[in-house]
Short mmCIF file of C-alpha atoms and ligand atoms in Angstrom, two decimals:
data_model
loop_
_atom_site.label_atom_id
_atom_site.label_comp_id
_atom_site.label_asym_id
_atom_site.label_seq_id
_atom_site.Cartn_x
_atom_site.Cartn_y
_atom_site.Cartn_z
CA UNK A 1 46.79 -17.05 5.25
CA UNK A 2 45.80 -13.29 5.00
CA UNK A 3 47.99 -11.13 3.17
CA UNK A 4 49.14 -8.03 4.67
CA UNK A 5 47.26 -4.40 3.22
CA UNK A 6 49.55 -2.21 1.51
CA UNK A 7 49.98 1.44 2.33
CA UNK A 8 49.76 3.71 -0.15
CA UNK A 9 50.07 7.07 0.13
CA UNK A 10 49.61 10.36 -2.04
CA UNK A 11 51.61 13.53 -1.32
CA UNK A 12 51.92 16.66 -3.39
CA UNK A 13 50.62 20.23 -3.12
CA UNK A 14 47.02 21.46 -3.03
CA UNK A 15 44.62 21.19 -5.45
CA UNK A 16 46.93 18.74 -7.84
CA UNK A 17 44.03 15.81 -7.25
CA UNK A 18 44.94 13.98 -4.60
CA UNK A 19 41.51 13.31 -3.14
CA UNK A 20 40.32 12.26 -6.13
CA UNK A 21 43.33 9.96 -7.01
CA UNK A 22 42.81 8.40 -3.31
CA UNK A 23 39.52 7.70 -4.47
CA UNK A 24 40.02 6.46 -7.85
CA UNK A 25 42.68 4.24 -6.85
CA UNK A 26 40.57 2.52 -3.66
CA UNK A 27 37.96 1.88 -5.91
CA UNK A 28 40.79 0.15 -7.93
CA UNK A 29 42.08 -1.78 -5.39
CA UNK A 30 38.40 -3.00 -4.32
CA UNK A 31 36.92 -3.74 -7.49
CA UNK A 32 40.19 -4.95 -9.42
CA UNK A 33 41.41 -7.51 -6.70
CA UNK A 34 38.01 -7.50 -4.57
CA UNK A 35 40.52 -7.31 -1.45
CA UNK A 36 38.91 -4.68 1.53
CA UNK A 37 40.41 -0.96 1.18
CA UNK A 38 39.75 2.06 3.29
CA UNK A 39 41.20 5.65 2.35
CA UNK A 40 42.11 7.76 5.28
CA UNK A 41 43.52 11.57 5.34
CA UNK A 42 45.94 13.24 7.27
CA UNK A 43 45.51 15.51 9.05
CA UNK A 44 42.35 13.54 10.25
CA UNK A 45 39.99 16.48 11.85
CA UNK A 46 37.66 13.95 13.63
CA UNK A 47 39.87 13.50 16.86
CA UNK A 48 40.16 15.85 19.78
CA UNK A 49 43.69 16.67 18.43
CA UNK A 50 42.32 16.98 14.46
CA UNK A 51 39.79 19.63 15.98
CA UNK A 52 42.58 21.77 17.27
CA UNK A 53 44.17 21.47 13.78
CA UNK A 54 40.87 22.31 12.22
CA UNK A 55 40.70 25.61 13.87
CA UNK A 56 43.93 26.31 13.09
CA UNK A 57 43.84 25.81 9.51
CA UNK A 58 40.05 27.48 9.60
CA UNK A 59 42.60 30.63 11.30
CA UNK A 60 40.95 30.74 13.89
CA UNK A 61 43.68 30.24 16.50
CA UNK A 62 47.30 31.29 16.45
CA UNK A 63 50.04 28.49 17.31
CA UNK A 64 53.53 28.07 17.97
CA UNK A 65 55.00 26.77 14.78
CA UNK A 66 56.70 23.78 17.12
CA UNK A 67 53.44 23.23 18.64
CA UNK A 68 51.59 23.28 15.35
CA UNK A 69 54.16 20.63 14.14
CA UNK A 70 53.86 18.07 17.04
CA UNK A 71 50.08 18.62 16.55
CA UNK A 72 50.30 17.27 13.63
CA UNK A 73 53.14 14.27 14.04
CA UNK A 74 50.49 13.54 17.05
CA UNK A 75 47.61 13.49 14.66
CA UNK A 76 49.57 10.48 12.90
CA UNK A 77 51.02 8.56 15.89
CA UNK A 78 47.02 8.41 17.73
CA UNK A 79 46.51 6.82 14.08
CA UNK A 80 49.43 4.30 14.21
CA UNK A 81 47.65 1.32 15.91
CA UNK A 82 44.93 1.72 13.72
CA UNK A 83 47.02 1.97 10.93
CA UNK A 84 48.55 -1.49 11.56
CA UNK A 85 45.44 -3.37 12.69
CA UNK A 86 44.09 -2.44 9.05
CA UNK A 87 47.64 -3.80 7.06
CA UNK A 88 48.01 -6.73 9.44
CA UNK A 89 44.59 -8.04 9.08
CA UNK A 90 44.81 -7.68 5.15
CA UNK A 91 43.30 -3.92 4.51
CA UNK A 92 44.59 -1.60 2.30
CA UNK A 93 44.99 1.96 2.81
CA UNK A 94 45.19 4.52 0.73
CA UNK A 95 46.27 7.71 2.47
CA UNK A 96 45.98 11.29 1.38
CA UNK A 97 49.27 13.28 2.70
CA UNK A 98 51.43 12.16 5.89
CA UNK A 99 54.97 12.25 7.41
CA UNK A 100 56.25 14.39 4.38
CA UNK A 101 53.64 16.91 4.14
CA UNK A 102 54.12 17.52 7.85
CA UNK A 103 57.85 17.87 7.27
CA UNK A 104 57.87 19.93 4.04
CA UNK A 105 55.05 22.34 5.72
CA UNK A 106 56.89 22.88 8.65
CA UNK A 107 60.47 23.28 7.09
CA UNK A 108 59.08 25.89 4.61
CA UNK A 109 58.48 28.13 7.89
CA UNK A 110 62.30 27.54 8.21
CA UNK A 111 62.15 25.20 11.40
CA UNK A 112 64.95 22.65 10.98
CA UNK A 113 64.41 19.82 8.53
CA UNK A 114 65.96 16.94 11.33
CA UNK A 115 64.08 18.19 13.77
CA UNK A 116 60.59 18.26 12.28
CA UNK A 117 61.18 14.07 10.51
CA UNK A 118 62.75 13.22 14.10
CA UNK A 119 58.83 13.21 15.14
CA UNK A 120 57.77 10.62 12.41
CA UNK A 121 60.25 8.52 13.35
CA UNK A 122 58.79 4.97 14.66
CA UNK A 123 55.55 5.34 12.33
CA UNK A 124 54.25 2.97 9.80
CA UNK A 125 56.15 3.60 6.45
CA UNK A 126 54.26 3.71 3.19
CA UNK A 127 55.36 0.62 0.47
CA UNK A 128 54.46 3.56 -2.31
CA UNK A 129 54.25 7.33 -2.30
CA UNK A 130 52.75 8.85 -5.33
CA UNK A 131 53.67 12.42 -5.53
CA UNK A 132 51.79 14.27 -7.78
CA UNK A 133 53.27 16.70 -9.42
CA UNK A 134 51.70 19.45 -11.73
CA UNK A 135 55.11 20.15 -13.88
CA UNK A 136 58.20 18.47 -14.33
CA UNK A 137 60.08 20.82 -13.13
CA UNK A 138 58.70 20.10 -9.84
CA UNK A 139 59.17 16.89 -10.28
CA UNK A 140 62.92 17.28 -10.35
CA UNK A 141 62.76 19.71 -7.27
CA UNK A 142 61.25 16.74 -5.51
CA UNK A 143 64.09 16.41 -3.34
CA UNK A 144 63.06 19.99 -1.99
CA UNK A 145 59.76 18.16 -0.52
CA UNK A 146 60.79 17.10 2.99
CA UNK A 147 64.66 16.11 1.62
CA UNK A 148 65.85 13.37 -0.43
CA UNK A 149 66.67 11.03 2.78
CA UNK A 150 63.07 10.65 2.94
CA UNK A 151 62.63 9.17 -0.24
CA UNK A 152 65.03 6.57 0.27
CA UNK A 153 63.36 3.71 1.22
CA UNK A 154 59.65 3.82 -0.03
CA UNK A 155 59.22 3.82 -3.43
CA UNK A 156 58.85 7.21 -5.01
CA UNK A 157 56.47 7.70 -8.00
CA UNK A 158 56.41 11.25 -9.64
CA UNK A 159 53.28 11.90 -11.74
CA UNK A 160 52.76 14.10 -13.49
CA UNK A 161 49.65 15.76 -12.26
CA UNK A 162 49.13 18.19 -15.21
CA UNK A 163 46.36 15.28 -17.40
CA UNK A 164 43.32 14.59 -17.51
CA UNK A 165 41.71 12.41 -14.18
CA UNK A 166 41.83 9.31 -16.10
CA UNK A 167 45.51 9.35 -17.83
CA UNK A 168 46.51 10.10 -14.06
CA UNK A 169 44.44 7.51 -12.81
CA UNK A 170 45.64 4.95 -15.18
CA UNK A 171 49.39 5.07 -14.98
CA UNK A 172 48.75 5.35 -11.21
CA UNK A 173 46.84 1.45 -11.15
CA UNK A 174 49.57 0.24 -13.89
CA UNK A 175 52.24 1.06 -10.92
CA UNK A 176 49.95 -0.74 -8.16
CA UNK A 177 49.38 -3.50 -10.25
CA UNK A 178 53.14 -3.71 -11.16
CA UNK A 179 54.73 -3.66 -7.48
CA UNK A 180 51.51 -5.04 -5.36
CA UNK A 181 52.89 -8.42 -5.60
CA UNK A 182 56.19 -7.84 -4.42
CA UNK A 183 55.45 -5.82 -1.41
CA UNK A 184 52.51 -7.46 -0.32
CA UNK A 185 55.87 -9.77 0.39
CA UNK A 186 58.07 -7.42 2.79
CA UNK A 187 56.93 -7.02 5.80
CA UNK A 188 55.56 -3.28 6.95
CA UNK A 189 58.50 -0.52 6.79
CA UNK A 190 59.04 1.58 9.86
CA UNK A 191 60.08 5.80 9.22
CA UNK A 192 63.96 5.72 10.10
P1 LIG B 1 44.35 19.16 3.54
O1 LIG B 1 43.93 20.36 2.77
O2 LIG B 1 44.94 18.09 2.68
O3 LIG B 1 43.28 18.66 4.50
O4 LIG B 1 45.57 19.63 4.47
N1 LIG B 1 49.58 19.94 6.70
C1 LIG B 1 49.15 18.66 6.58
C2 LIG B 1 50.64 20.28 7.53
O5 LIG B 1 51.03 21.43 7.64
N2 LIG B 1 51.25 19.29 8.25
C3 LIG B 1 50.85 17.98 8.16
O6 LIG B 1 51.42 17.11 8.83
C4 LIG B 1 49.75 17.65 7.28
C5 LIG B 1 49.28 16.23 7.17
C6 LIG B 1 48.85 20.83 4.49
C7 LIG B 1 45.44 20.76 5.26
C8 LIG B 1 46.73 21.52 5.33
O7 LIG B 1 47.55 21.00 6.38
C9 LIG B 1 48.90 21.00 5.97
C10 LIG B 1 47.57 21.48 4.07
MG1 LIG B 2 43.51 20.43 0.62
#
């Protein structure tokens, strides 16, 4: 019997190394366990809706911070099928920012913090978040980033960002390896 992918995701601001974190780790995943992996990004610019989002973040269009918001949330759910035709038929993913980037984007403009997670509510959940932080005193304002309800049920890794790639990269497949087991066994989480 196939096992089920797991979905891994990275969060934290720019230029802390996500990409190449995403990276590092897929390779992990592939050439550790030899199991298929496939890294995505959010938003993803290649669909009619990432376009729009392109030229916004290019500033080249103005938007409604609501609009902007769904944009995004829509960005995701046109990737939810997707999403669990890769974990169901045994594909990892390892995703570079979702749900709480679009919350903790759009809650910094001071748009209410129910309102903007209402729209992620229904998507796939992630089994691990890595959030990767350049000091620890971000790390303990974590609960700032898109509220502390939202950390409740996958599990939250802080890193500490602030390393060189490969100390980052190595603690980060030590917690894979630790917990892929285990949640390979529950079945895929849904965003309350
Ligand atoms: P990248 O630089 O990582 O491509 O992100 N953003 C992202 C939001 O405002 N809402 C979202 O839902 C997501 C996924 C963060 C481009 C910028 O888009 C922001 C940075
Ligand atoms: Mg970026």
């Amino acid at each position: 019997m196939t096992k089920r992918g797991l979905f891994i995701l990275f969060e934290g601001a720019d230029r802390v190394g996500k990409s190449t974190q995403v990276q590092s780790l897929t390779n992990h995943i592939s050439n550790s366990r030899n199991l298929p992996t496939k890294s995505l990004r959010f938003p993803d610019r290649t669909t009619p809706i990432g376009q729009i989002l392109n030229q916004y973040l290019q500033n080249s269009t103005n938007m409604d911070d609501r609009a902007l918001h769904l944009l995004f949330s829509s960005n995701r759910w046109e990737a939810k099928d997707s999403i669990l035709e890769l974990l169901n038929s045994g594909t990892n993913i390892v995703v570079d920012r979702y749900s709480y980037s679009g919350v903790a984007y759009t809650a910094a403009k001071g748009i209410d913090v129910d309102w903007c997670y209402s729209c992620e509510s229904g998507l796939p959940e992630p089994d691990i978040v890595f959030y990767l932080s350049m000091s620890t005193e971000d790390a303990t304002k974590r609960g700032d980033y898109g509220g502390e309800r939202y950390e409740k049920r996958p599990s939250w890794k802080v890193i500490n960002a602030n390393r060189t790639v490969e100390e980052v990269s190595n603690e980060i497949n030590q917690i894979f390896d630790f917990e892929f087991e285990s949640l390979q066994k529950k079945p895929i989480g849904t965003l309350k």
